[in-house]
């Protein structure tokens, strides 16, 4: 019996198990793959669990900063021990109240998506008597990779169109309460291979140098985004990036040759690479049924627990671990579904599964990123899954998210 199954016997299912040793190993692997001058921001959207975030921050020499996009993530970062100075606040829909809350907690670095976004940040900063550093998020007119999830090169709510920057520069650099400290580019997510990632980073660094010229101020910060891959809900290992360090150094030497003398700090972002491999989701088979020649395996975990986007037609490539003692090759084709009263609660359609029966446990691997908080957690009001963090095989924490209605005056 695996550790996850042992814990399921104690805490029930659905159950997430997070291995903090794997989180620390992923952090070391990413820093090893990057030039020594690089910093890393952890994208809290991947998994804001406080023990995971603490683990990513715990190494003073190679601590991850926090990239957040809401006051909820701000609270999660502060709970995990992050200070305001270690946080980058991003997102296309920052409200005045959210900016005020962040500045009030000491956040002094914002990624801004437009001139109006910059002005909103500046107006709050002026009211608080501070000046904040702003990174211009740039929507490049061109891109390198043609695969993966594209985040640039098209009309978008994300970023300032690169071709407009030269004209906008005088207004961007004169907003009270702000100083333009650099650029933020995030062209893609989950690159298909190292060659694609390197090509995209090369292009991003070239664009960033052009942006610096167009804006007319020396950058102190440059965030070139992410794209680091990790299998999701299927077996697989964290990929290695053996060529990345040399290639990034070479690209920066070409386009930012004076960066060290000028004090330029360069960052990447990562979510799934850092935490995807740390988690397993354990669920129980509630029922197995046949309908008109098709088999359905019904779990106590569905899109309210994991991969809620599957309910919008994005089926997950889910694989489950065979139960202990199962014969090799003892599989069948069936649909893996959850407990919700909607046909959209579908984790996998006609996929290869071990032969399962009511009461069996199934384990979905590589479920540490985009799990609980990326699911339709409140739909139908079912309890959230329990989350257990372990280190060295020992339980560090046991928790569960709760949702409740607040009555009275709510702001």
CSV table of C-alpha atoms in Angstrom, one decimal:
chain,number,residue,atom,x,y,z
A,1,UNK,CA,0.0,0.0,0.0
A,2,UNK,CA,1.4,3.4,-1.0
A,3,UNK,CA,1.7,6.3,1.5
A,4,UNK,CA,-1.2,8.1,-0.3
A,5,UNK,CA,-3.4,5.0,0.2
A,6,UNK,CA,-2.4,4.7,3.8
A,7,UNK,CA,-3.4,8.3,4.4
A,8,UNK,CA,-6.7,7.8,2.6
A,9,UNK,CA,-7.5,5.1,5.1
A,10,UNK,CA,-7.0,7.7,7.9
A,11,UNK,CA,-8.4,10.9,6.3
A,12,UNK,CA,-10.9,9.5,3.7
A,13,UNK,CA,-11.3,10.5,0.1
A,14,UNK,CA,-11.1,12.6,-2.0
A,15,UNK,CA,-7.6,13.3,-0.7
A,16,UNK,CA,-4.7,15.3,-2.0
A,17,UNK,CA,-1.2,14.3,-0.8
A,18,UNK,CA,1.6,16.8,-1.3
A,19,UNK,CA,5.2,15.7,-0.9
A,20,UNK,CA,7.2,18.7,0.2
A,21,UNK,CA,10.5,17.0,-0.5
A,22,UNK,CA,9.5,16.9,-4.2
A,23,UNK,CA,8.7,20.6,-4.1
A,24,UNK,CA,12.2,21.3,-2.7
A,25,UNK,CA,13.8,19.1,-5.4
A,26,UNK,CA,11.9,20.9,-8.2
A,27,UNK,CA,13.0,24.3,-6.9
A,28,UNK,CA,16.6,23.1,-6.8
A,29,UNK,CA,16.3,21.7,-10.3
A,30,UNK,CA,14.9,24.9,-11.8
A,31,UNK,CA,17.5,27.1,-10.2
A,32,UNK,CA,20.2,24.7,-11.4
A,33,UNK,CA,18.9,25.0,-15.0
A,34,UNK,CA,19.0,28.8,-14.9
A,35,UNK,CA,21.9,31.3,-14.9
A,36,UNK,CA,23.1,32.1,-11.4
A,37,UNK,CA,21.9,35.7,-11.8
A,38,UNK,CA,18.3,34.7,-12.3
A,39,UNK,CA,15.5,34.9,-9.7
A,40,UNK,CA,12.3,32.9,-9.8
A,41,UNK,CA,8.7,34.0,-9.0
A,42,UNK,CA,6.4,31.2,-7.9
A,43,UNK,CA,2.9,31.5,-9.6
A,44,UNK,CA,0.5,31.1,-6.7
A,45,UNK,CA,-2.3,30.3,-9.1
A,46,UNK,CA,-0.7,26.8,-9.5
A,47,UNK,CA,-1.3,25.9,-5.8
A,48,UNK,CA,-1.5,28.4,-3.0
A,49,UNK,CA,-1.2,25.8,-0.2
A,50,UNK,CA,0.8,27.5,2.6
A,51,UNK,CA,3.2,24.5,3.2
A,52,UNK,CA,4.0,24.4,-0.5
A,53,UNK,CA,4.7,28.1,-0.6
A,54,UNK,CA,6.8,28.0,2.5
A,55,UNK,CA,8.9,25.2,1.0
A,56,UNK,CA,9.6,27.3,-2.1
A,57,UNK,CA,10.7,30.2,0.1
A,58,UNK,CA,12.8,28.4,2.7
A,59,UNK,CA,16.2,28.5,1.0
A,60,UNK,CA,17.7,31.9,1.5
A,61,UNK,CA,20.1,31.6,-1.4
A,62,UNK,CA,17.5,30.2,-3.8
A,63,UNK,CA,14.1,31.4,-2.5
A,64,UNK,CA,11.3,31.9,-4.9
A,65,UNK,CA,9.4,35.2,-4.8
A,66,UNK,CA,5.6,35.2,-5.1
A,67,UNK,CA,3.7,36.1,-8.2
A,68,UNK,CA,0.0,36.8,-7.3
A,69,UNK,CA,-3.1,38.2,-9.0
A,70,UNK,CA,-5.6,38.7,-6.2
A,71,UNK,CA,-6.1,39.7,-2.6
A,72,UNK,CA,-6.8,36.1,-1.9
A,73,UNK,CA,-3.4,35.1,-3.2
A,74,UNK,CA,-1.9,38.1,-1.3
A,75,UNK,CA,-3.3,36.6,1.9
A,76,UNK,CA,-1.9,33.2,1.0
A,77,UNK,CA,1.5,34.6,0.3
A,78,UNK,CA,1.6,36.5,3.6
A,79,UNK,CA,0.4,33.4,5.5
A,80,UNK,CA,3.3,31.5,4.0
A,81,UNK,CA,5.7,34.1,5.3
A,82,UNK,CA,6.3,36.2,2.2
A,83,UNK,CA,7.0,39.9,2.8
A,84,UNK,CA,5.6,42.6,0.6
A,85,UNK,CA,9.0,43.2,-1.0
A,86,UNK,CA,9.1,39.6,-2.2
A,87,UNK,CA,5.8,39.9,-4.1
A,88,UNK,CA,5.0,40.8,-7.7
A,89,UNK,CA,1.3,41.7,-8.2
A,90,UNK,CA,0.0,40.9,-11.7
A,91,UNK,CA,-3.2,40.6,-13.6
A,92,UNK,CA,-5.4,42.5,-16.1
A,93,UNK,CA,-8.3,43.3,-13.7
A,94,UNK,CA,-6.7,44.9,-10.7
A,95,UNK,CA,-9.2,47.1,-8.8
A,96,UNK,CA,-8.5,50.2,-6.8
A,97,UNK,CA,-9.3,48.3,-3.6
A,98,UNK,CA,-7.0,45.4,-4.5
A,99,UNK,CA,-4.1,47.7,-5.3
A,100,UNK,CA,-4.7,49.6,-2.0
A,101,UNK,CA,-4.7,46.3,-0.1
A,102,UNK,CA,-1.5,45.2,-1.7
A,103,UNK,CA,0.3,48.5,-1.1
A,104,UNK,CA,-0.9,48.5,2.4
A,105,UNK,CA,0.8,45.2,2.9
A,106,UNK,CA,4.1,46.5,1.6
A,107,UNK,CA,3.9,45.3,-2.1
A,108,UNK,CA,5.9,47.7,-4.2
A,109,UNK,CA,6.2,45.8,-7.5
A,110,UNK,CA,3.3,45.6,-10.0
A,111,UNK,CA,3.0,44.3,-13.5
A,112,UNK,CA,0.7,46.7,-15.4
A,113,UNK,CA,-1.3,45.8,-18.5
A,114,UNK,CA,-2.2,49.2,-19.9
A,115,UNK,CA,-1.8,53.0,-19.4
A,116,UNK,CA,-5.1,53.0,-17.4
A,117,UNK,CA,-3.9,50.2,-15.2
A,118,UNK,CA,-0.7,52.1,-14.5
A,119,UNK,CA,-2.6,55.2,-13.7
A,120,UNK,CA,-4.8,53.3,-11.2
A,121,UNK,CA,-1.8,51.9,-9.5
A,122,UNK,CA,-0.2,55.3,-9.4
A,123,UNK,CA,-3.3,57.1,-8.0
A,124,UNK,CA,-3.4,54.6,-5.0
A,125,UNK,CA,0.4,55.0,-4.5
A,126,UNK,CA,0.1,58.8,-4.4
A,127,UNK,CA,-2.7,58.5,-1.8
A,128,UNK,CA,-0.5,56.3,0.3
A,129,UNK,CA,2.5,58.6,-0.1
A,130,UNK,CA,4.7,56.0,-1.8
A,131,UNK,CA,6.2,55.4,-5.2
A,132,UNK,CA,5.9,51.8,-6.6
A,133,UNK,CA,8.0,50.0,-9.3
A,134,UNK,CA,5.9,49.0,-12.3
A,135,UNK,CA,6.8,46.4,-14.9
A,136,UNK,CA,5.2,47.0,-18.3
A,137,UNK,CA,3.6,43.8,-19.4
A,138,UNK,CA,4.2,43.6,-23.1
A,139,UNK,CA,2.0,41.9,-25.7
A,140,UNK,CA,4.6,41.3,-28.5
A,141,UNK,CA,3.5,41.7,-32.0
A,142,UNK,CA,5.3,38.4,-32.9
A,143,UNK,CA,6.1,35.1,-31.2
A,144,UNK,CA,8.5,32.2,-31.7
A,145,UNK,CA,6.8,29.0,-30.6
A,146,UNK,CA,3.7,27.9,-32.4
A,147,UNK,CA,2.7,25.2,-29.9
A,148,UNK,CA,1.7,25.2,-26.3
A,149,UNK,CA,-0.7,27.7,-24.7
A,150,UNK,CA,0.1,31.1,-26.4
A,151,UNK,CA,-0.1,34.2,-24.3
A,152,UNK,CA,1.1,36.8,-26.8
A,153,UNK,CA,1.1,37.8,-30.5
A,154,UNK,CA,-2.7,38.2,-30.7
A,155,UNK,CA,-5.3,40.8,-29.6
A,156,UNK,CA,-5.5,40.2,-25.8
A,157,UNK,CA,-6.5,41.6,-22.4
A,158,UNK,CA,-2.9,40.8,-21.4
A,159,UNK,CA,-0.2,43.4,-21.9
A,160,UNK,CA,0.4,46.6,-23.9
A,161,UNK,CA,0.8,46.0,-27.6
A,162,UNK,CA,4.5,46.3,-28.3
A,163,UNK,CA,4.0,48.4,-31.5
A,164,UNK,CA,2.3,51.2,-29.4
A,165,UNK,CA,5.0,51.6,-26.7
A,166,UNK,CA,7.2,54.2,-28.4
A,167,UNK,CA,4.2,56.5,-28.8
A,168,UNK,CA,2.9,55.8,-25.3
A,169,UNK,CA,6.4,56.2,-23.6
A,170,UNK,CA,6.0,59.9,-22.5
A,171,UNK,CA,2.7,59.1,-20.8
A,172,UNK,CA,3.9,55.8,-19.3
A,173,UNK,CA,7.0,57.4,-17.7
A,174,UNK,CA,5.2,60.4,-16.2
A,175,UNK,CA,2.5,58.8,-14.1
A,176,UNK,CA,2.8,60.1,-10.5
A,177,UNK,CA,3.4,57.5,-7.8
A,178,UNK,CA,5.1,55.1,-10.2
A,179,UNK,CA,8.4,54.5,-11.9
A,180,UNK,CA,8.9,52.2,-14.9
A,181,UNK,CA,11.3,49.7,-13.5
A,182,UNK,CA,11.3,47.2,-16.4
A,183,UNK,CA,9.2,44.8,-18.5
A,184,UNK,CA,7.2,41.7,-18.0
A,185,UNK,CA,6.7,39.2,-20.9
A,186,UNK,CA,4.9,35.9,-20.7
A,187,UNK,CA,4.5,34.5,-24.2
A,188,UNK,CA,3.5,30.9,-23.5
A,189,UNK,CA,2.7,28.2,-21.0
A,190,UNK,CA,3.9,24.5,-20.8
A,191,UNK,CA,6.3,24.5,-23.7
A,192,UNK,CA,6.4,21.2,-25.6
A,193,UNK,CA,10.2,20.7,-25.4
A,194,UNK,CA,13.4,22.5,-24.4
A,195,UNK,CA,14.1,23.7,-28.0
A,196,UNK,CA,10.7,25.5,-28.1
A,197,UNK,CA,11.3,27.0,-24.6
A,198,UNK,CA,14.7,28.3,-25.6
A,199,UNK,CA,13.5,29.8,-28.8
A,200,UNK,CA,10.7,31.6,-27.0
A,201,UNK,CA,13.1,33.0,-24.4
A,202,UNK,CA,15.5,34.2,-27.0
A,203,UNK,CA,12.7,36.0,-28.8
A,204,UNK,CA,11.4,37.4,-25.5
A,205,UNK,CA,14.8,38.8,-24.5
A,206,UNK,CA,15.2,40.4,-27.9
A,207,UNK,CA,11.7,42.0,-27.6
A,208,UNK,CA,12.6,43.2,-24.1
A,209,UNK,CA,15.7,45.0,-25.4
A,210,UNK,CA,13.6,46.7,-28.0
A,211,UNK,CA,11.0,47.7,-25.4
A,212,UNK,CA,13.7,49.3,-23.3
A,213,UNK,CA,14.8,51.4,-26.3
A,214,UNK,CA,11.2,52.4,-27.1
A,215,UNK,CA,10.4,53.4,-23.6
A,216,UNK,CA,13.7,55.2,-23.1
A,217,UNK,CA,14.6,54.2,-19.6
A,218,UNK,CA,17.2,51.7,-18.3
A,219,UNK,CA,15.5,48.6,-16.9
A,220,UNK,CA,16.2,47.4,-13.3
A,221,UNK,CA,13.9,44.4,-13.6
A,222,UNK,CA,13.1,42.0,-16.4
A,223,UNK,CA,10.6,39.2,-16.0
A,224,UNK,CA,10.7,36.9,-19.1
A,225,UNK,CA,7.9,34.6,-17.9
A,226,UNK,CA,7.8,30.9,-17.9
A,227,UNK,CA,6.7,27.9,-20.0
A,228,UNK,CA,8.4,25.2,-18.0
A,229,UNK,CA,6.6,21.9,-18.6
A,230,UNK,CA,5.2,19.2,-16.3
A,231,UNK,CA,3.0,16.2,-17.0
A,232,UNK,CA,-0.6,16.9,-15.7
A,233,UNK,CA,-2.7,14.0,-14.3
A,234,UNK,CA,-0.7,11.4,-16.1
A,235,UNK,CA,2.5,9.5,-15.2
A,236,UNK,CA,5.8,11.2,-16.2
A,237,UNK,CA,8.9,12.8,-14.9
A,238,UNK,CA,9.8,16.5,-14.5
A,239,UNK,CA,11.7,17.4,-17.6
A,240,UNK,CA,15.3,18.5,-17.5
A,241,UNK,CA,16.7,21.7,-19.2
A,242,UNK,CA,20.4,21.0,-19.7
A,243,UNK,CA,20.9,23.6,-22.4
A,244,UNK,CA,18.9,26.5,-20.9
A,245,UNK,CA,21.5,28.1,-18.7
A,246,UNK,CA,24.0,28.6,-21.5
A,247,UNK,CA,21.4,29.7,-24.0
A,248,UNK,CA,19.9,32.3,-21.7
A,249,UNK,CA,23.3,33.7,-20.8
A,250,UNK,CA,24.2,34.0,-24.4
A,251,UNK,CA,21.0,35.8,-25.3
A,252,UNK,CA,21.3,38.2,-22.5
A,253,UNK,CA,25.0,38.9,-23.4
A,254,UNK,CA,23.8,39.9,-26.9
A,255,UNK,CA,20.8,42.1,-25.9
A,256,UNK,CA,21.7,43.3,-22.4
A,257,UNK,CA,25.5,43.3,-22.4
A,258,UNK,CA,25.8,45.9,-19.6
A,259,UNK,CA,23.2,44.3,-17.4
A,260,UNK,CA,25.5,43.5,-14.5
A,261,UNK,CA,27.0,47.0,-14.4
A,262,UNK,CA,23.5,48.5,-14.6
A,263,UNK,CA,22.1,46.3,-11.8
A,264,UNK,CA,19.5,44.6,-14.0
A,265,UNK,CA,17.7,41.7,-12.2
A,266,UNK,CA,16.3,39.0,-14.4
A,267,UNK,CA,13.4,36.7,-13.4
A,268,UNK,CA,11.5,33.7,-14.6
A,269,UNK,CA,8.1,32.5,-13.4
A,270,UNK,CA,7.0,29.0,-12.7
A,271,UNK,CA,4.0,27.2,-11.3
A,272,UNK,CA,3.4,23.7,-12.7
A,273,UNK,CA,7.1,22.8,-13.0
A,274,UNK,CA,7.7,23.6,-9.3
A,275,UNK,CA,4.6,21.8,-7.8
A,276,UNK,CA,3.0,19.6,-10.4
A,277,UNK,CA,4.9,16.5,-9.4
A,278,UNK,CA,4.5,16.9,-5.7
A,279,UNK,CA,0.8,15.9,-5.6
A,280,UNK,CA,-1.4,12.9,-5.9
A,281,UNK,CA,-5.2,12.8,-5.8
A,282,UNK,CA,-6.7,9.7,-4.2
A,283,UNK,CA,-10.4,9.0,-4.9
A,284,UNK,CA,-12.7,6.2,-4.2
A,285,UNK,CA,-14.8,4.3,-6.7
A,286,UNK,CA,-18.4,4.9,-5.7
A,287,UNK,CA,-20.0,2.8,-8.5
A,288,UNK,CA,-19.4,1.1,-11.8
A,289,UNK,CA,-22.2,0.9,-14.3
A,290,UNK,CA,-22.9,0.1,-17.9
A,291,UNK,CA,-25.1,2.1,-20.2
A,292,UNK,CA,-25.9,1.0,-23.7
A,293,UNK,CA,-22.6,-0.8,-24.2
A,294,UNK,CA,-20.4,1.8,-22.4
A,295,UNK,CA,-18.9,1.5,-19.0
A,296,UNK,CA,-18.7,4.3,-16.4
A,297,UNK,CA,-16.5,4.4,-13.4
A,298,UNK,CA,-18.0,6.9,-10.9
A,299,UNK,CA,-15.6,8.5,-8.4
A,300,UNK,CA,-16.2,10.7,-5.3
A,301,UNK,CA,-13.9,13.2,-7.0
A,302,UNK,CA,-14.9,15.1,-10.1
A,303,UNK,CA,-14.5,18.5,-11.7
A,304,UNK,CA,-15.4,20.0,-8.3
A,305,UNK,CA,-12.2,18.5,-7.0
A,306,UNK,CA,-9.8,18.5,-9.9
A,307,UNK,CA,-9.5,19.9,-13.3
A,308,UNK,CA,-12.6,22.0,-13.4
A,309,UNK,CA,-11.9,23.2,-16.9
A,310,UNK,CA,-12.7,19.7,-18.1
A,311,UNK,CA,-16.3,20.7,-17.5
A,312,UNK,CA,-15.9,23.3,-20.3
A,313,UNK,CA,-14.9,20.7,-22.8
A,314,UNK,CA,-11.2,20.5,-22.0
A,315,UNK,CA,-10.9,16.8,-21.1
A,316,UNK,CA,-7.9,15.8,-19.0
A,317,UNK,CA,-5.4,13.2,-20.2
A,318,UNK,CA,-6.1,11.4,-16.9
A,319,UNK,CA,-4.4,8.2,-16.0
A,320,UNK,CA,-4.8,6.3,-12.7
A,321,UNK,CA,-2.5,3.9,-11.0
A,322,UNK,CA,-3.6,0.2,-11.0
A,323,UNK,CA,-4.6,-1.1,-7.6
A,324,UNK,CA,-2.1,-3.3,-5.7
A,325,UNK,CA,-2.1,-6.9,-7.0
A,326,UNK,CA,-3.7,-6.1,-10.3
A,327,UNK,CA,-2.4,-8.2,-13.2
A,328,UNK,CA,-0.3,-6.3,-15.8
A,329,UNK,CA,-2.5,-5.5,-18.8
A,330,UNK,CA,-5.7,-6.1,-16.8
A,331,UNK,CA,-7.4,-3.0,-18.2
A,332,UNK,CA,-10.6,-2.0,-19.9
A,333,UNK,CA,-12.0,1.0,-21.7
A,334,UNK,CA,-14.3,3.1,-19.6
A,335,UNK,CA,-15.3,6.7,-18.9
A,336,UNK,CA,-14.0,8.2,-15.6
A,337,UNK,CA,-16.6,10.5,-14.1
A,338,UNK,CA,-17.3,12.3,-10.9
A,339,UNK,CA,-20.3,12.5,-8.6
A,340,UNK,CA,-21.9,15.7,-9.8
A,341,UNK,CA,-25.4,16.0,-11.4
A,342,UNK,CA,-24.1,17.2,-14.7
A,343,UNK,CA,-22.8,15.3,-17.8
A,344,UNK,CA,-19.9,17.8,-17.8
A,345,UNK,CA,-18.4,16.0,-14.7
A,346,UNK,CA,-16.1,14.0,-17.0
A,347,UNK,CA,-12.5,13.4,-16.2
A,348,UNK,CA,-11.8,11.1,-19.1
A,349,UNK,CA,-13.9,9.6,-21.9
A,350,UNK,CA,-13.3,6.0,-23.0
A,351,UNK,CA,-9.8,5.8,-21.5
A,352,UNK,CA,-7.8,2.8,-20.5
A,353,UNK,CA,-8.4,2.0,-16.8
A,354,UNK,CA,-7.6,-0.8,-14.5
A,355,UNK,CA,-10.6,-3.1,-13.9
A,356,UNK,CA,-12.2,-1.4,-11.0
A,357,UNK,CA,-15.0,-2.1,-8.5
A,358,UNK,CA,-17.0,-0.2,-6.0
A,359,UNK,CA,-14.8,0.6,-3.0
A,360,UNK,CA,-11.5,0.6,-4.9
A,361,UNK,CA,-9.1,3.4,-4.6
A,362,UNK,CA,-7.6,5.2,-7.6
A,363,UNK,CA,-4.7,7.6,-7.6
A,364,UNK,CA,-4.2,10.3,-10.1
A,365,UNK,CA,-0.5,11.3,-10.3
A,366,UNK,CA,1.1,14.7,-11.0
A,367,UNK,CA,-1.8,16.5,-9.5
A,368,UNK,CA,0.1,19.1,-7.4
A,369,UNK,CA,-0.7,22.0,-9.8
A,370,UNK,CA,-4.1,23.3,-10.8
A,371,UNK,CA,-6.0,21.0,-8.5
A,372,UNK,CA,-8.3,22.1,-5.7
A,373,UNK,CA,-8.3,25.9,-6.4
A,374,UNK,CA,-8.6,25.4,-10.2
A,375,UNK,CA,-11.7,23.2,-9.8
A,376,UNK,CA,-15.4,24.0,-9.6
A,377,UNK,CA,-15.1,23.7,-5.8
A,378,UNK,CA,-18.5,25.2,-4.8
A,379,UNK,CA,-20.6,23.6,-7.5
A,380,UNK,CA,-23.3,21.4,-5.8
A,381,UNK,CA,-21.9,22.2,-2.4
A,382,UNK,CA,-19.9,19.0,-1.9
A,383,UNK,CA,-17.1,19.2,0.8
A,384,UNK,CA,-13.7,20.1,-0.4
A,385,UNK,CA,-11.1,17.4,-0.5
A,386,UNK,CA,-8.7,17.0,2.4
A,387,UNK,CA,-5.1,18.1,1.7
A,388,UNK,CA,-2.2,16.5,3.5
A,389,UNK,CA,1.4,17.8,3.3
A,390,UNK,CA,4.2,15.3,4.1
A,391,UNK,CA,7.9,15.6,4.4
A,392,UNK,CA,10.2,12.6,4.8
A,393,UNK,CA,7.1,10.4,4.8
A,394,UNK,CA,5.7,12.2,7.9
A,395,UNK,CA,2.6,14.3,8.0
A,396,UNK,CA,3.3,18.0,8.3
A,397,UNK,CA,-0.2,19.4,8.1
A,398,UNK,CA,-3.8,18.3,7.4
A,399,UNK,CA,-6.3,20.9,6.2
A,400,UNK,CA,-9.4,21.4,4.1
A,401,UNK,CA,-10.8,24.5,2.4
A,402,UNK,CA,-14.3,25.6,3.6
A,403,UNK,CA,-16.7,27.9,1.9
A,404,UNK,CA,-19.5,29.8,3.8
A,405,UNK,CA,-21.9,32.6,3.2
A,406,UNK,CA,-21.2,36.0,4.9
A,407,UNK,CA,-24.3,37.9,6.0
A,408,UNK,CA,-24.7,41.6,6.6
A,409,UNK,CA,-22.7,44.4,5.0
A,410,UNK,CA,-20.1,43.0,2.6
A,411,UNK,CA,-17.6,45.1,0.7
